Coordinates of C-alpha atoms in Angstrom, one line a residue:
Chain B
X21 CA -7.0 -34.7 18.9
X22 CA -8.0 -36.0 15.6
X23 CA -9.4 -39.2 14.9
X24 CA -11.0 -41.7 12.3
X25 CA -13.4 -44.2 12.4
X26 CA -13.9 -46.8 10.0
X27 CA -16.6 -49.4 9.8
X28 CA -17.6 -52.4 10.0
X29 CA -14.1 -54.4 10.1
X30 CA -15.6 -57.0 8.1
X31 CA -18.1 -57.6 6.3
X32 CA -18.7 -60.8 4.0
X33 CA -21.7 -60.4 1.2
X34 CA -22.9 -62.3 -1.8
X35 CA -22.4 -61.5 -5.5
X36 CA -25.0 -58.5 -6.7
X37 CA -25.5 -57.5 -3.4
X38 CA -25.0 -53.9 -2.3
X39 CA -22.0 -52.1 0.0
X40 CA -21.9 -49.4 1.8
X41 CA -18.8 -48.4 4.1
X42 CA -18.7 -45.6 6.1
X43 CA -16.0 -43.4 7.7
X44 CA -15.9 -40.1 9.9
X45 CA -13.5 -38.2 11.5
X46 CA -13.2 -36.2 14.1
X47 CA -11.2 -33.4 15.8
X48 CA -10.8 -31.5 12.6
X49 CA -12.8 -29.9 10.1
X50 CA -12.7 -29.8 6.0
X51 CA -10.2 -32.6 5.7
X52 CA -9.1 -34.4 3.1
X53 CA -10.7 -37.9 2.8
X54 CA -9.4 -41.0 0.6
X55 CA -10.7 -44.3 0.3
X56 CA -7.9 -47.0 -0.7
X57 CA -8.0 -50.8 -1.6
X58 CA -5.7 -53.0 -0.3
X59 CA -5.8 -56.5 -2.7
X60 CA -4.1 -59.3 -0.8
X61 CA -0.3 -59.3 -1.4
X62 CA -0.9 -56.2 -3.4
X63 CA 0.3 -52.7 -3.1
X64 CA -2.7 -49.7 -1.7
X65 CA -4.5 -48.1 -4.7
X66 CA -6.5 -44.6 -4.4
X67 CA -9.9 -45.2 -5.7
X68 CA -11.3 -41.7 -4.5
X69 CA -10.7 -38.7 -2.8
X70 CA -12.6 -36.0 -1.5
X71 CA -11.3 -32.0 -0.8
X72 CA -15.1 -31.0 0.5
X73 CA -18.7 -32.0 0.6
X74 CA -20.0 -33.4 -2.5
X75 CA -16.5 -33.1 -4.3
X76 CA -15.7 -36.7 -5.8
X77 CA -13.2 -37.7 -7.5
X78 CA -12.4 -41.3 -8.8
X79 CA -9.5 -42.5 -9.7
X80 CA -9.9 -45.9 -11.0
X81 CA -13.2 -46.6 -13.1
X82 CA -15.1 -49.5 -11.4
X83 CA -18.0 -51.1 -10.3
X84 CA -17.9 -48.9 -6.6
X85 CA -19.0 -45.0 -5.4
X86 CA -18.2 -42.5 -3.0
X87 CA -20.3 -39.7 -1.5
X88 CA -19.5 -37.2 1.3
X89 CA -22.7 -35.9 2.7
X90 CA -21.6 -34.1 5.6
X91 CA -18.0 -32.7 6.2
X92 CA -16.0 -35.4 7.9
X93 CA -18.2 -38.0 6.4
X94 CA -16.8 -40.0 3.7
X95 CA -19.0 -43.3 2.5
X96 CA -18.2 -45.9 -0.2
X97 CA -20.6 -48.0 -1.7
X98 CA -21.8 -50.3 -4.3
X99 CA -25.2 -50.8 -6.3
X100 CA -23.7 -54.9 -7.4
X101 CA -21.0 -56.3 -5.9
X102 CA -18.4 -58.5 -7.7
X103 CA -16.2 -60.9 -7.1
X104 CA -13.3 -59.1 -7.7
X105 CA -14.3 -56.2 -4.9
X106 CA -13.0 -58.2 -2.6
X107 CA -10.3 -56.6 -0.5
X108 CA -8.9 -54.9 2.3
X109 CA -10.5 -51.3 2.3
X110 CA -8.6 -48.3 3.8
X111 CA -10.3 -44.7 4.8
X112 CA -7.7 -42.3 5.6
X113 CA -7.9 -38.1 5.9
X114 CA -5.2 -35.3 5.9
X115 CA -5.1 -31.6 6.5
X116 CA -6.4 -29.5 3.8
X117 CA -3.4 -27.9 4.0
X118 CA 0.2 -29.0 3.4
X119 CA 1.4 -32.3 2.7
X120 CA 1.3 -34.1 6.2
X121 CA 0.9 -37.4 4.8
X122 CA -2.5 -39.3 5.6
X123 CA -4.2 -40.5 9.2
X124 CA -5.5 -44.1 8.4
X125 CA -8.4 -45.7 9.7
X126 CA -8.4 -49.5 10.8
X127 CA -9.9 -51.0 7.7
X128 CA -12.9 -52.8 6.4
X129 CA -12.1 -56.6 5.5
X130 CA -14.6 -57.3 2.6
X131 CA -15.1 -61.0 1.3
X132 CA -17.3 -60.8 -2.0
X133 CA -18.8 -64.9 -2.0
Chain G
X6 CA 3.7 -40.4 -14.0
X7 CA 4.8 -40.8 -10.2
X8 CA 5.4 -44.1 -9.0
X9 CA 7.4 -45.7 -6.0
X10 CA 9.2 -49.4 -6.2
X11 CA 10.1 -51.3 -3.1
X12 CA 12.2 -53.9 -4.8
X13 CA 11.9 -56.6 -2.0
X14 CA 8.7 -58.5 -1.3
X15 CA 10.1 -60.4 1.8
X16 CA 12.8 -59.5 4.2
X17 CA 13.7 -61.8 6.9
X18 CA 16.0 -60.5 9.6
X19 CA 17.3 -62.0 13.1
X20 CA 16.3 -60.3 16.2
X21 CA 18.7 -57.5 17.3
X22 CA 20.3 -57.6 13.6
X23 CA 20.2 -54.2 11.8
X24 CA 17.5 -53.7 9.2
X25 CA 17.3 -51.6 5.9
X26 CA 14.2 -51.4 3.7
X27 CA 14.7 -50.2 -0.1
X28 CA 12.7 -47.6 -2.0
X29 CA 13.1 -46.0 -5.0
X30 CA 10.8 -43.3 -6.2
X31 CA 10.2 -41.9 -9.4
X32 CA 8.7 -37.9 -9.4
X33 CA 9.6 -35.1 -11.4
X34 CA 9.5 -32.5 -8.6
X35 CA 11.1 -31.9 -4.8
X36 CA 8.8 -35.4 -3.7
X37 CA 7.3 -35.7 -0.2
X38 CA 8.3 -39.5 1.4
X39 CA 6.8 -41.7 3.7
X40 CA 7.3 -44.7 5.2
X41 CA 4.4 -46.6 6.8
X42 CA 4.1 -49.6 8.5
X43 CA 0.8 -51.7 8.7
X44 CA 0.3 -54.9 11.2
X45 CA -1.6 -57.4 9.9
X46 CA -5.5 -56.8 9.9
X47 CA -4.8 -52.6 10.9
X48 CA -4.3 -49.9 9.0
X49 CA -1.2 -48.2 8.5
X50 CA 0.8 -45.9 11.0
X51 CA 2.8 -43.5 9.9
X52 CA 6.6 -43.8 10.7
X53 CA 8.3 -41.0 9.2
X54 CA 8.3 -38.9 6.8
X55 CA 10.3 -35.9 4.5
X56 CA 9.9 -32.6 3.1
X57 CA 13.3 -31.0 3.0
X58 CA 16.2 -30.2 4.8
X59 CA 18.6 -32.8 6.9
X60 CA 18.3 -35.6 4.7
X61 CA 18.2 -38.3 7.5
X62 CA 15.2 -38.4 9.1
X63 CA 13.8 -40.2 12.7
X64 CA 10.9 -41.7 13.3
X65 CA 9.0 -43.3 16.0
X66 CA 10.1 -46.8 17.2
X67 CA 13.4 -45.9 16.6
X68 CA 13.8 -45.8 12.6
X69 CA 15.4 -44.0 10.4
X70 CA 15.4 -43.1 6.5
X71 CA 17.7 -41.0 4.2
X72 CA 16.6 -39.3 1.5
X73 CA 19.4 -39.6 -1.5
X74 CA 18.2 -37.6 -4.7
X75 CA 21.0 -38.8 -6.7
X76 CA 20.0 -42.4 -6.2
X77 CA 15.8 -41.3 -6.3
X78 CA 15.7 -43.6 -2.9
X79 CA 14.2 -43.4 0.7
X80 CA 15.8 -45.9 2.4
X81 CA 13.8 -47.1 5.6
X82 CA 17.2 -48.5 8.6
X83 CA 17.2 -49.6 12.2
X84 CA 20.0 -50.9 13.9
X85 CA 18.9 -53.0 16.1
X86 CA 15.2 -55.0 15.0
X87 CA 12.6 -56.5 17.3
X88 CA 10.6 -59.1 17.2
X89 CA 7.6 -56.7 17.1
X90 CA 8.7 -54.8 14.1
X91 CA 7.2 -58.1 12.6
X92 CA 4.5 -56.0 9.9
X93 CA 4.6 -55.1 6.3
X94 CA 6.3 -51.7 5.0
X95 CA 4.7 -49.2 2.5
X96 CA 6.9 -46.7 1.4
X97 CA 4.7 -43.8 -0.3
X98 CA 5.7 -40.2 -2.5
X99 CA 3.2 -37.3 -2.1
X100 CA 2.4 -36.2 -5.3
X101 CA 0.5 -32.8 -6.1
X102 CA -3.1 -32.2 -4.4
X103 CA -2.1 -34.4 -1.2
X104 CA -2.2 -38.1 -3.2
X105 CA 0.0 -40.3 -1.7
X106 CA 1.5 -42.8 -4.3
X107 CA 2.4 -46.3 -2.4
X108 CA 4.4 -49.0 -3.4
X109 CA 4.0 -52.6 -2.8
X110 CA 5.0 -52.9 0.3
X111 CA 7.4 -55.3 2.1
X112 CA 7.0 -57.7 4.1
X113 CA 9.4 -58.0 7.3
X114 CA 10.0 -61.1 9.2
X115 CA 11.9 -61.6 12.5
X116 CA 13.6 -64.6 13.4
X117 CA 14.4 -65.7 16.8

């Protein structure tokens, strides 16, 4: 069976210092991969997704990266973090194929201080 | 551009009472729904979800929704809450290339 793996849970950095989340799954093999953010008492917005290695695309413009290195390897990061990148930070994957809605993982909890 | 409005924030309900979480949906095509549900501090699980045929669908923990095109709505029920359904709802539209589209979210809470 498929899974997803998602860490750390939580993370707490200072301002200007860097970020880098990672997330694999497994059991399946050229998923889709997403990376959302979760603001407190906000809604989940898409900030990128990934159809295959090296394939990026971002949907908000901002101070934070993605890469995908290896298949069912999706990583987000940061060079500076702000203030304002704090948040609740969701991986999640589907099938390549058909709209089967997403697998999430369990979240990063990330306290910009 | 798609979007997806859950018009209540909070929801409280009494234990055994019958539930129904509002969605409204705005896509130009046949949309793909979802309802999730997400405890606090976890990701989100996946409840049900629609691509066509019966309108009503089940999902797990005993919910249901009913898609209604006329009304643009997905309309998460259960007749009889627990006090474990206690967790916020995201309803979500699949748009083109597999992007979900979530709303807000609402939150439930379950009264003795």
């Amino acid at each position: 069976s498929q899974t997803i793996h998602q860490w750390p849970a939580t993370l707490v950095q200072p301002v200007g210092s860097p970020l880098s989340l990672e997330c694999t799954v497994e059991g399946t093999s050229n998923p889709n991969l997403y990376w959302y953010r979760q603001a407190a008492g906000r809604g989940l917005q898409l900030l990128f997704y990934s159809v295959g290695i090296g394939q990026i695309s971002s949907e908000v413009p901002q101070n934070l990266s993605a890469s995908r290195p290896q298949d069912r390897q999706f990583i987000l990061s940061s060079k500076k973090l702000l203030l304002s990148d704090s948040g609740f930070y969701l991986c999640a994957w589907s099938p390549g194929q058909g709209d089967n809605g997403y697998t999430f993982g369990s979240g990063t909890r990330l306290t910009v201080v | 551009a798609q979007s997806v409005t859950q018009p209540d924030i909070h929801i409280t309900v009494s234990e055994g009472a019958s539930l129904e979480l509002r969605c409204n949906y705005s896509y130009g095509a046949t949309p793909y729904l979802f309802w999730y549900v997400q405890s606090p501090g976890q990701g989100l699980q996946l409840l049900l979800k629609y691509f066509s045929g019966d309108t009503l669908v089940q999902g797990i923990k005993g919910f249901e929704a009913e898609f209604k095109r006329s009304q643009s709505s997905f309309n998460l029920r259960k007749p009889s809450v627990h006090w474990s359904d206690a967790a916020e709802y995201f309803c979500a539209v699949g748009t083109g290339f597999q992007k979900l589209v979530f709303g807000t979210g609402t939150r439930l809470l379950v009264s003795p």
